[in-house]
Coordinates of C-alpha atoms in Angstrom, one line a residue:
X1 CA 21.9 5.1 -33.2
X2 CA 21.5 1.6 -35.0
X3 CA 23.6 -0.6 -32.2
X4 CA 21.0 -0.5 -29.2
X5 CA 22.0 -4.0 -27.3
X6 CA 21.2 -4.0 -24.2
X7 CA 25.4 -4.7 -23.1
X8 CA 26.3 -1.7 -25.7
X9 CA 23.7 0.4 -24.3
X10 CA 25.3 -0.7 -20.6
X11 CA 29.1 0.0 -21.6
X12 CA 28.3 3.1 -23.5
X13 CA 26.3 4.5 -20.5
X14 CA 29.3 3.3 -17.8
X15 CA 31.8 6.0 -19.5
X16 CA 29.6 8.6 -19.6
X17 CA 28.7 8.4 -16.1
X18 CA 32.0 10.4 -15.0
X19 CA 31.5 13.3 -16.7
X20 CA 27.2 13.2 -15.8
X21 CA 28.7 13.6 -12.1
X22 CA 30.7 16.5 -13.1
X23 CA 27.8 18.4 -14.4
X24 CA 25.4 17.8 -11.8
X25 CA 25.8 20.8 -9.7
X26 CA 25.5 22.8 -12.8
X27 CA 22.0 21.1 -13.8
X28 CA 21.2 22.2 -10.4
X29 CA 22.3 26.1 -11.1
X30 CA 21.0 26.1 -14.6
X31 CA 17.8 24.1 -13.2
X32 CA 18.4 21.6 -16.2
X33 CA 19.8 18.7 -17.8
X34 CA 22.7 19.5 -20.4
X35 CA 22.3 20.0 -24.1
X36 CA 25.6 17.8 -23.9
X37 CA 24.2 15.3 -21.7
X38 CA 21.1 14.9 -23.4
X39 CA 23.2 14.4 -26.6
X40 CA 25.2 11.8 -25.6
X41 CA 22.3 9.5 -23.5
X42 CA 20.9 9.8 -27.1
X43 CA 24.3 8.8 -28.8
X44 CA 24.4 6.0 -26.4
X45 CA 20.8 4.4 -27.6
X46 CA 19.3 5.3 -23.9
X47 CA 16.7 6.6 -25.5
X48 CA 15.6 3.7 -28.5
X49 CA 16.1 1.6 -25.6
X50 CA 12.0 1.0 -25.4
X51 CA 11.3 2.3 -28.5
X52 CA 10.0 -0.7 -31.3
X53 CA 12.6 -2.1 -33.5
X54 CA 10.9 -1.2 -36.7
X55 CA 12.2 2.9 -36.2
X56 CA 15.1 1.2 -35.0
X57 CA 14.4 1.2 -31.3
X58 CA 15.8 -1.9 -29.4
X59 CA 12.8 -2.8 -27.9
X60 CA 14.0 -4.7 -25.1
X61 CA 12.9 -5.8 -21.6
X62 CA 12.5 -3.0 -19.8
X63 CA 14.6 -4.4 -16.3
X64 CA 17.3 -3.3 -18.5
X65 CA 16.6 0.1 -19.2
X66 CA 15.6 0.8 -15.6
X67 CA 19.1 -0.9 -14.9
X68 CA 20.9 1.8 -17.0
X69 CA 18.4 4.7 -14.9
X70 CA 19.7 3.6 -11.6
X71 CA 23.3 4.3 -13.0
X72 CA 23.1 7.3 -14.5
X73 CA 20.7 8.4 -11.0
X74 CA 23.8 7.3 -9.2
X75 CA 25.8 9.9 -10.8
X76 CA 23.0 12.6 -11.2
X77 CA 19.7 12.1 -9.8
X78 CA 18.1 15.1 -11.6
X79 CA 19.7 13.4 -14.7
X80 CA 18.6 9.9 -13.8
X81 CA 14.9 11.1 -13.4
X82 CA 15.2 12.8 -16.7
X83 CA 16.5 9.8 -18.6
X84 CA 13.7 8.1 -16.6
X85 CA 10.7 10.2 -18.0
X86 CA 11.4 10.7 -21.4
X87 CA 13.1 7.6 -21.5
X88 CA 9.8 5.6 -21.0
X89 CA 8.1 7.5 -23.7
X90 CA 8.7 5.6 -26.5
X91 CA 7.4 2.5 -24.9
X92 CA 3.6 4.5 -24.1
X93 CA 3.9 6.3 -28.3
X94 CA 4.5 2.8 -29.1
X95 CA 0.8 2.1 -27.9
X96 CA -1.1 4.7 -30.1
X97 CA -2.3 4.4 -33.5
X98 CA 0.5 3.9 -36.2
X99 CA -0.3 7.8 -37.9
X100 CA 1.3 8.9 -34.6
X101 CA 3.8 7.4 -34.1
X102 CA 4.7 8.1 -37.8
X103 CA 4.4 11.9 -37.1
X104 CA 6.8 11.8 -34.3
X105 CA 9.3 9.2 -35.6
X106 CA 9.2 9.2 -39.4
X107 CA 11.0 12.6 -39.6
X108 CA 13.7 12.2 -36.9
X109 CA 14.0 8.4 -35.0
X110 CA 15.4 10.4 -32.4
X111 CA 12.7 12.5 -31.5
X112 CA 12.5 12.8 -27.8
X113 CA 8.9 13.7 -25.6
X114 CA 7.9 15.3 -22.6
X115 CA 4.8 14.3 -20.9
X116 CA 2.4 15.6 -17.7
X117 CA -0.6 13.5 -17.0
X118 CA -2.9 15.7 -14.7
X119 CA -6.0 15.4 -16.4
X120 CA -6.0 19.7 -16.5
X121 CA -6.4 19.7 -20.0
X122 CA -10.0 20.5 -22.1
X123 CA -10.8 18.7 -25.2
X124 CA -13.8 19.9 -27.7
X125 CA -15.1 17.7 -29.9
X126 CA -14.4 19.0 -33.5
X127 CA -14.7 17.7 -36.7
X128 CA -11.8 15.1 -37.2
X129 CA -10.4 15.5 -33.7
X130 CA -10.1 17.6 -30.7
X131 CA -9.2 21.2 -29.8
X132 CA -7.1 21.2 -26.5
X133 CA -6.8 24.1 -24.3
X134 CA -5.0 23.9 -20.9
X135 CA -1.9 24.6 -18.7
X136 CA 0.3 21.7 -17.3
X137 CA 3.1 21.5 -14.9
X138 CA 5.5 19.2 -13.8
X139 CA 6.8 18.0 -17.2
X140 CA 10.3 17.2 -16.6
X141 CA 12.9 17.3 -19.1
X142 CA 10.4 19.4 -21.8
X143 CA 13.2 21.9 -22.9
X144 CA 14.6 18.6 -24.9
X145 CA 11.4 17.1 -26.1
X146 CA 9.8 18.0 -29.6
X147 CA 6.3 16.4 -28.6
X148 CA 4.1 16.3 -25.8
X149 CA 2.2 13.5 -24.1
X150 CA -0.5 15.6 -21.9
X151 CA -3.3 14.4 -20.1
X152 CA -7.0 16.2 -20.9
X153 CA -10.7 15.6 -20.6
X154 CA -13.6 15.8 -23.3
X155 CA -16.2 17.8 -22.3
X156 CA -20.1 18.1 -23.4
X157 CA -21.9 20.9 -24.1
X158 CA -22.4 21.6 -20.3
X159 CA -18.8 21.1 -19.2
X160 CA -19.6 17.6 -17.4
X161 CA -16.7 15.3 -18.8
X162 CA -17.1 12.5 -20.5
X163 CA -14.0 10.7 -21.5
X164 CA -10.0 10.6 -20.1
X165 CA -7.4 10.7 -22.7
X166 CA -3.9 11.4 -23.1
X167 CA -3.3 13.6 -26.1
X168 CA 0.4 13.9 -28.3
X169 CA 1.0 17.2 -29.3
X170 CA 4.3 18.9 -31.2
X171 CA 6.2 21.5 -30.1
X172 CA 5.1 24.3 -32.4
X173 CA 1.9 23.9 -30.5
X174 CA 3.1 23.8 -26.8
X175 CA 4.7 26.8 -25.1
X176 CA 7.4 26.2 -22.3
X177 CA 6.6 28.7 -18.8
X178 CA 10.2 28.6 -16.9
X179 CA 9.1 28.5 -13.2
X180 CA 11.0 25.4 -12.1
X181 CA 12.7 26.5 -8.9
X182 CA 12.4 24.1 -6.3
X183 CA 14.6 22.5 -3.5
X184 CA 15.2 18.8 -4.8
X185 CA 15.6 17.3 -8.6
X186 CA 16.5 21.1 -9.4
X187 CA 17.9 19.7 -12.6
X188 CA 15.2 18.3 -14.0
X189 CA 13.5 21.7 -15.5
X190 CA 9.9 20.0 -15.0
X191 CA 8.4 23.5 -16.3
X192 CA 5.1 24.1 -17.2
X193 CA 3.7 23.9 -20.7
X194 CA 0.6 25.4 -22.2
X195 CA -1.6 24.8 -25.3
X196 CA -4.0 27.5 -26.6
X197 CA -6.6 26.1 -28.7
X198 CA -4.7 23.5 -30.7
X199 CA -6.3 21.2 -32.5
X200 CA -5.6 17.3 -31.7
X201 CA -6.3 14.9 -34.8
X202 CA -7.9 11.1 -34.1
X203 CA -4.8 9.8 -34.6
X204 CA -2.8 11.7 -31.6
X205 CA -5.1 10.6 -28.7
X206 CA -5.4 7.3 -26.7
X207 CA -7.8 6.3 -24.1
X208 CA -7.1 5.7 -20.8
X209 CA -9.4 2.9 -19.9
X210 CA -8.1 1.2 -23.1
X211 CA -4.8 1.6 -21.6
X212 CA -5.6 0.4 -18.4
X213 CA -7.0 -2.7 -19.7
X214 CA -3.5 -3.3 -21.8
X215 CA -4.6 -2.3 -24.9
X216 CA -3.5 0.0 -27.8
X217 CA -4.1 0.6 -31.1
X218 CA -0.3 0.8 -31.9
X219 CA -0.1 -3.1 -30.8
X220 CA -1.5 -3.7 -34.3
X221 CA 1.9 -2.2 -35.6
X222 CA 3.8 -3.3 -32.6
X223 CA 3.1 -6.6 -31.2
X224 CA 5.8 -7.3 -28.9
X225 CA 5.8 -8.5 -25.5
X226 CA 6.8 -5.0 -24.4
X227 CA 3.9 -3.4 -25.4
X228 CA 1.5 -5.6 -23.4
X229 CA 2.7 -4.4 -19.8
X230 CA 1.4 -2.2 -17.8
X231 CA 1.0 1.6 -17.9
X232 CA 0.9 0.8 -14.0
X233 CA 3.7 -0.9 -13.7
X234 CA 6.0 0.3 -16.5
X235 CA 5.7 4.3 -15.8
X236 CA 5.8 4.2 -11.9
X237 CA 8.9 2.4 -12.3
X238 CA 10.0 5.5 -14.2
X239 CA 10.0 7.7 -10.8
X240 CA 11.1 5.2 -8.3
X241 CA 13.7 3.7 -10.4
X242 CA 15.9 7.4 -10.1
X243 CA 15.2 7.7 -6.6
X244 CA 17.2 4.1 -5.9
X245 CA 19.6 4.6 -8.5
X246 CA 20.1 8.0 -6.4
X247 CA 20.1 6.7 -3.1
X248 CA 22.8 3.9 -3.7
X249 CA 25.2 6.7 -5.7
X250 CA 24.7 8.5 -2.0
X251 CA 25.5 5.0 -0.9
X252 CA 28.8 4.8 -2.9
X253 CA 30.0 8.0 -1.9
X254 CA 29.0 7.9 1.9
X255 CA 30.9 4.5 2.0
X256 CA 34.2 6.3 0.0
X257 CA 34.3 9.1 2.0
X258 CA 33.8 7.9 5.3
X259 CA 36.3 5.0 5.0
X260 CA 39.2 7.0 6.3
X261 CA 37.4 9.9 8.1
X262 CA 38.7 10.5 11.5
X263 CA 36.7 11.8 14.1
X264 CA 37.2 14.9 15.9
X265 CA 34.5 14.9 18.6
X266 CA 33.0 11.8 20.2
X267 CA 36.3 10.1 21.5
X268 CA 37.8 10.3 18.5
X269 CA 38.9 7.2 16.2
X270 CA 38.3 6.1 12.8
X271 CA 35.0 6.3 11.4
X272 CA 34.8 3.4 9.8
X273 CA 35.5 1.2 13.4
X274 CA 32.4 3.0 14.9
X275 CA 29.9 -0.4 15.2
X276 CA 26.9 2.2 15.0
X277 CA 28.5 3.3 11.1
X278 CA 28.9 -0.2 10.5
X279 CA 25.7 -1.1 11.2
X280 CA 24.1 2.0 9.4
X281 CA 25.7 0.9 5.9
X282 CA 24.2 -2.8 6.7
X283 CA 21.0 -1.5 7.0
X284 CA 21.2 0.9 4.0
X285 CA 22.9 -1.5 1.4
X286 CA 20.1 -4.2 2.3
X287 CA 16.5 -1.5 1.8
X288 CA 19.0 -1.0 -1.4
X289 CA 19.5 -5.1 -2.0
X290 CA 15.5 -5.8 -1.2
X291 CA 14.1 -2.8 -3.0
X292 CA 16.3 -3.6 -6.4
X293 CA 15.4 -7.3 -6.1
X294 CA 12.2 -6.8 -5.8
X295 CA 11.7 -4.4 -8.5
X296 CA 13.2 -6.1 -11.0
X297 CA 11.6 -9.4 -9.9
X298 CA 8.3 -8.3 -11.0
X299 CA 9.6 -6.5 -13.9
X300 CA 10.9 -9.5 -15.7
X301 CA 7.9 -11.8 -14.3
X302 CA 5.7 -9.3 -16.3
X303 CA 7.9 -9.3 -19.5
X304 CA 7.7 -12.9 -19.3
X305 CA 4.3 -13.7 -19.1
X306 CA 3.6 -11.0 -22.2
X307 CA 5.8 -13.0 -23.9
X308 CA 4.1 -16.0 -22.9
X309 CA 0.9 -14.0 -23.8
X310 CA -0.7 -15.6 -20.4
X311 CA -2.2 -12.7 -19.6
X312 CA -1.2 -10.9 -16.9
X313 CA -3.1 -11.3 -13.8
X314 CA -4.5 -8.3 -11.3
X315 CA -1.9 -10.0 -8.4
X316 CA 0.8 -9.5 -9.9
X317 CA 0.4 -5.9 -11.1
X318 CA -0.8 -5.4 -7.7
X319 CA 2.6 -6.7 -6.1
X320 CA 4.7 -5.0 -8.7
X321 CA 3.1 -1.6 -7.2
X322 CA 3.6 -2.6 -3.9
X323 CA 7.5 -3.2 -4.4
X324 CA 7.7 -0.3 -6.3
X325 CA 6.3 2.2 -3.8
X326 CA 8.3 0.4 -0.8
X327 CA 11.1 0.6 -3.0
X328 CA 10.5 4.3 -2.4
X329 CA 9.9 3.8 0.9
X330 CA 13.3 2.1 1.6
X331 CA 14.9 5.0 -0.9
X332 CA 13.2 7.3 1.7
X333 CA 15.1 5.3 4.8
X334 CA 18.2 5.1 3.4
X335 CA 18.5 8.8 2.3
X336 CA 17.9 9.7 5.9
X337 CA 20.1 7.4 7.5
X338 CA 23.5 8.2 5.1
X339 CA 22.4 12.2 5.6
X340 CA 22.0 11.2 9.0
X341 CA 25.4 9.5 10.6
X342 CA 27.5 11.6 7.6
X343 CA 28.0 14.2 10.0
X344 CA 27.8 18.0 10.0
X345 CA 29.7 17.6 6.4
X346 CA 26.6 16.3 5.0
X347 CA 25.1 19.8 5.9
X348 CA 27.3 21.8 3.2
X349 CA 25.1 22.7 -0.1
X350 CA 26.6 20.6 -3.1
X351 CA 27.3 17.8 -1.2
X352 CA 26.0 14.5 -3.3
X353 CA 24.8 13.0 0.0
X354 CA 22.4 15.7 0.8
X355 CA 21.7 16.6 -2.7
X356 CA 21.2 13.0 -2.5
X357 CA 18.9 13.5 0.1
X358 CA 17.0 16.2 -1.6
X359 CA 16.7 14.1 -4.5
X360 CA 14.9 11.4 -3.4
X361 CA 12.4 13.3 -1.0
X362 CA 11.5 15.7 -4.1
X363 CA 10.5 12.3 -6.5
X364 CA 8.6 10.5 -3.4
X365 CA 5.7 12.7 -3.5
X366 CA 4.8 12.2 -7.2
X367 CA 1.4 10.6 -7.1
X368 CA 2.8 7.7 -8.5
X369 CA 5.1 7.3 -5.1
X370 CA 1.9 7.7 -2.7
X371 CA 2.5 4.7 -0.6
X372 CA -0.3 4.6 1.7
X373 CA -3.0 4.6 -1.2
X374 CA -0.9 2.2 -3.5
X375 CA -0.5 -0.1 -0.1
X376 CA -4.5 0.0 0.3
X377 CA -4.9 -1.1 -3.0
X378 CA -3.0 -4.2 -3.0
X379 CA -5.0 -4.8 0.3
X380 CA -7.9 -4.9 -1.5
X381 CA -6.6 -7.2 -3.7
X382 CA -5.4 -9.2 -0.9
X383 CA -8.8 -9.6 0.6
X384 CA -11.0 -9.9 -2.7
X385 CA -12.1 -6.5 -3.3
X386 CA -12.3 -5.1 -6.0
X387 CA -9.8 -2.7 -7.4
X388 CA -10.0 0.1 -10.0
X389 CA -7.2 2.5 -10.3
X390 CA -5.4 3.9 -13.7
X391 CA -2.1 3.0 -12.5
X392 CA -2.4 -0.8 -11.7

């Protein structure tokens, strides 16, 4: 896809959102995203959206992509978390050494990859590389993906590790286990995958600490402001983002639903005259308002000052990880007060406010959604302690 503006991107993704709804009970019986879907987010440059402009990516500030998640979340939130993930890939591949980016991109610029970051992967040192043994789970969206970002250890001759890497492997070297069967983001197929003894060139590995102190061999290749944010800040937007884009599509329908219900219980009347309603969709639309604000508040403040190649200091990639787990937090509250005041209705399997509902609670526990750590941290911060954590 060579047009990848940012407003073409927007307007292609606004007509496809009809027909994303239509299929979202069927991602949830099939327990995946849509060979059609997948094919036209591709057509629609969602995913060259981070990807660098010299494979023809658009490479632009990512507020805008995580714009175009929330809407597609809105209509599918097992498609929205999809999107999401592998969406965000290119911008991390973008960040390791030029060889591997050419092995992933040079054949097909369209190339789409999976990831899971638990370190439950076992690298050897061999000769030019790394053999990598392990089982993974959680990697959403895999059945699509022809690579693999996976997280892994080295280990010494004793088994004591010594070093934390995240490893790119292909397909041919990655088996998919189908166990995904749970009770929210049903549609996201995170199965597990498993490597036997594959071996990982130099080239296809990049170190954690080098990525948490925003570096990257692949910013050689690809010196954009982009690629100087935050592994912290750029992927744990990737799974609150769907979770807000899925709580205000709950919002949408709760609001067009409701409008005209009439009560049958309770004294009767219109729904929407009911001052407790009322003051239900106030308080939902503004945890909505504050956490989208917010989020992309610190989103552009971090694009800017790579730009500006300031530097980017440890308070504000401590705030942005604040917002972005209370932004989950307030997804959380609204969920439950739509699935709450919608009535017995909102009971009935299917339903987009309590699939909604199931959404949202499935994505908050992902370790990058843990509130109470994330909250500590920035506390920390806040008093002059030190803090040392991957995903700040």
């Amino acid at each position: 896809m060579s047009d990848t503006g940012e407003a073409t991107v927007h307007a292609r993704v606004a007509a496809l959102l009809p027909g994303i709804a239509d299929r979202a009970a069927a991602a949830e019986e099939t327990c995946r995203v849509s060979d059609e879907t997948m094919a036209e987010l591709g057509d629609a440059g969602v995913f060259r959206m981070l990807q660098p402009k010299r494979y023809g990516g658009a490479e632009c500030d990512p507020t805008e992509f995580f714009r175009v998640v929330r809407a597609v979340a809105g209509a599918c939130g097992s498609t929205g978390w999809v999107t999401s993930v592998v969406g965000v890939h290119p911008w991390q591949l973008a960040l390791f050494p030029e060889g591997a980016q050419d092995d992933v991109w040079g054949p097909d610029p369209d190339t789409l990859v999976a990831s899971s970051y638990a370190p439950v992967g076992r690298l050897t040192e061999v000769d030019g590389g790394y053999q990598l043994t392990g089982r993974w789970s959680f990697s959403s969206g895999c059945d699509h993906a022809g690579w693999a970002l996976l997280g892994a250890l080295v280990v010494g001759v004793h088994g004591r590790p010594l070093d934390f890497l995240t490893v790119l492997v292909p397909r041919t070297d990655f088996v998919v286990h189908d166990v995904w069967d749970v009770m929210g983001l049903r549609g996201t197929g995170s199965n597990d995958v498993e490597v036997a003894g594959a071996f990982v060139p130099e080239h296809r590995v990049l170190r954690n600490f080098e990525h948490s102190q925003l570096r990257g061999p692949g910013q050689r290749a690809n010196p954009g402001p982009l690629y100087r944010m935050p592994f912290g800040a750029v992927f744990a937007s990737a799974v609150t983002s769907p979770l807000l884009g899925a709580v205000q599509g709950c919002y949408d329908s709760y609001v067009a639903t409701m409008r005209d219900r009439v009560r049958l219980s309770l004294g009767g009347g219109r729904f929407a005259e009911d001052p407790f309603a009322q003051v239900a969709v106030a308080r939902v639309a503004s945890e909505i308002d504050a956490a989208t604000l917010q989020m992309d508040r610190n989103m552009s403040e971090l694009h800017r000052q790579a730009a500006a190649a300031e530097g980017i200091p440890m308070e504000l990639r401590l705030r942005t990880r604040r917002d972005q787990v209370r932004a989950t937090e307030r997804s959380l509250a609204a969920a439950d007060l739509l699935f709450k005041t919608a009535g017995g209705n909102s009971l009935r399997r299917g339903n987009p406010i309590e699939r909604a509902w199931r959404d949202v609670h499935a994505g908050s526990v992902h370790v990058a959604n843990d509130v109470e750590r994330t909250l500590a941290l920035y506390g920390k911060g806040a008093f002059g302690l030190a803090v040392e954590d991957n995903l700040i």
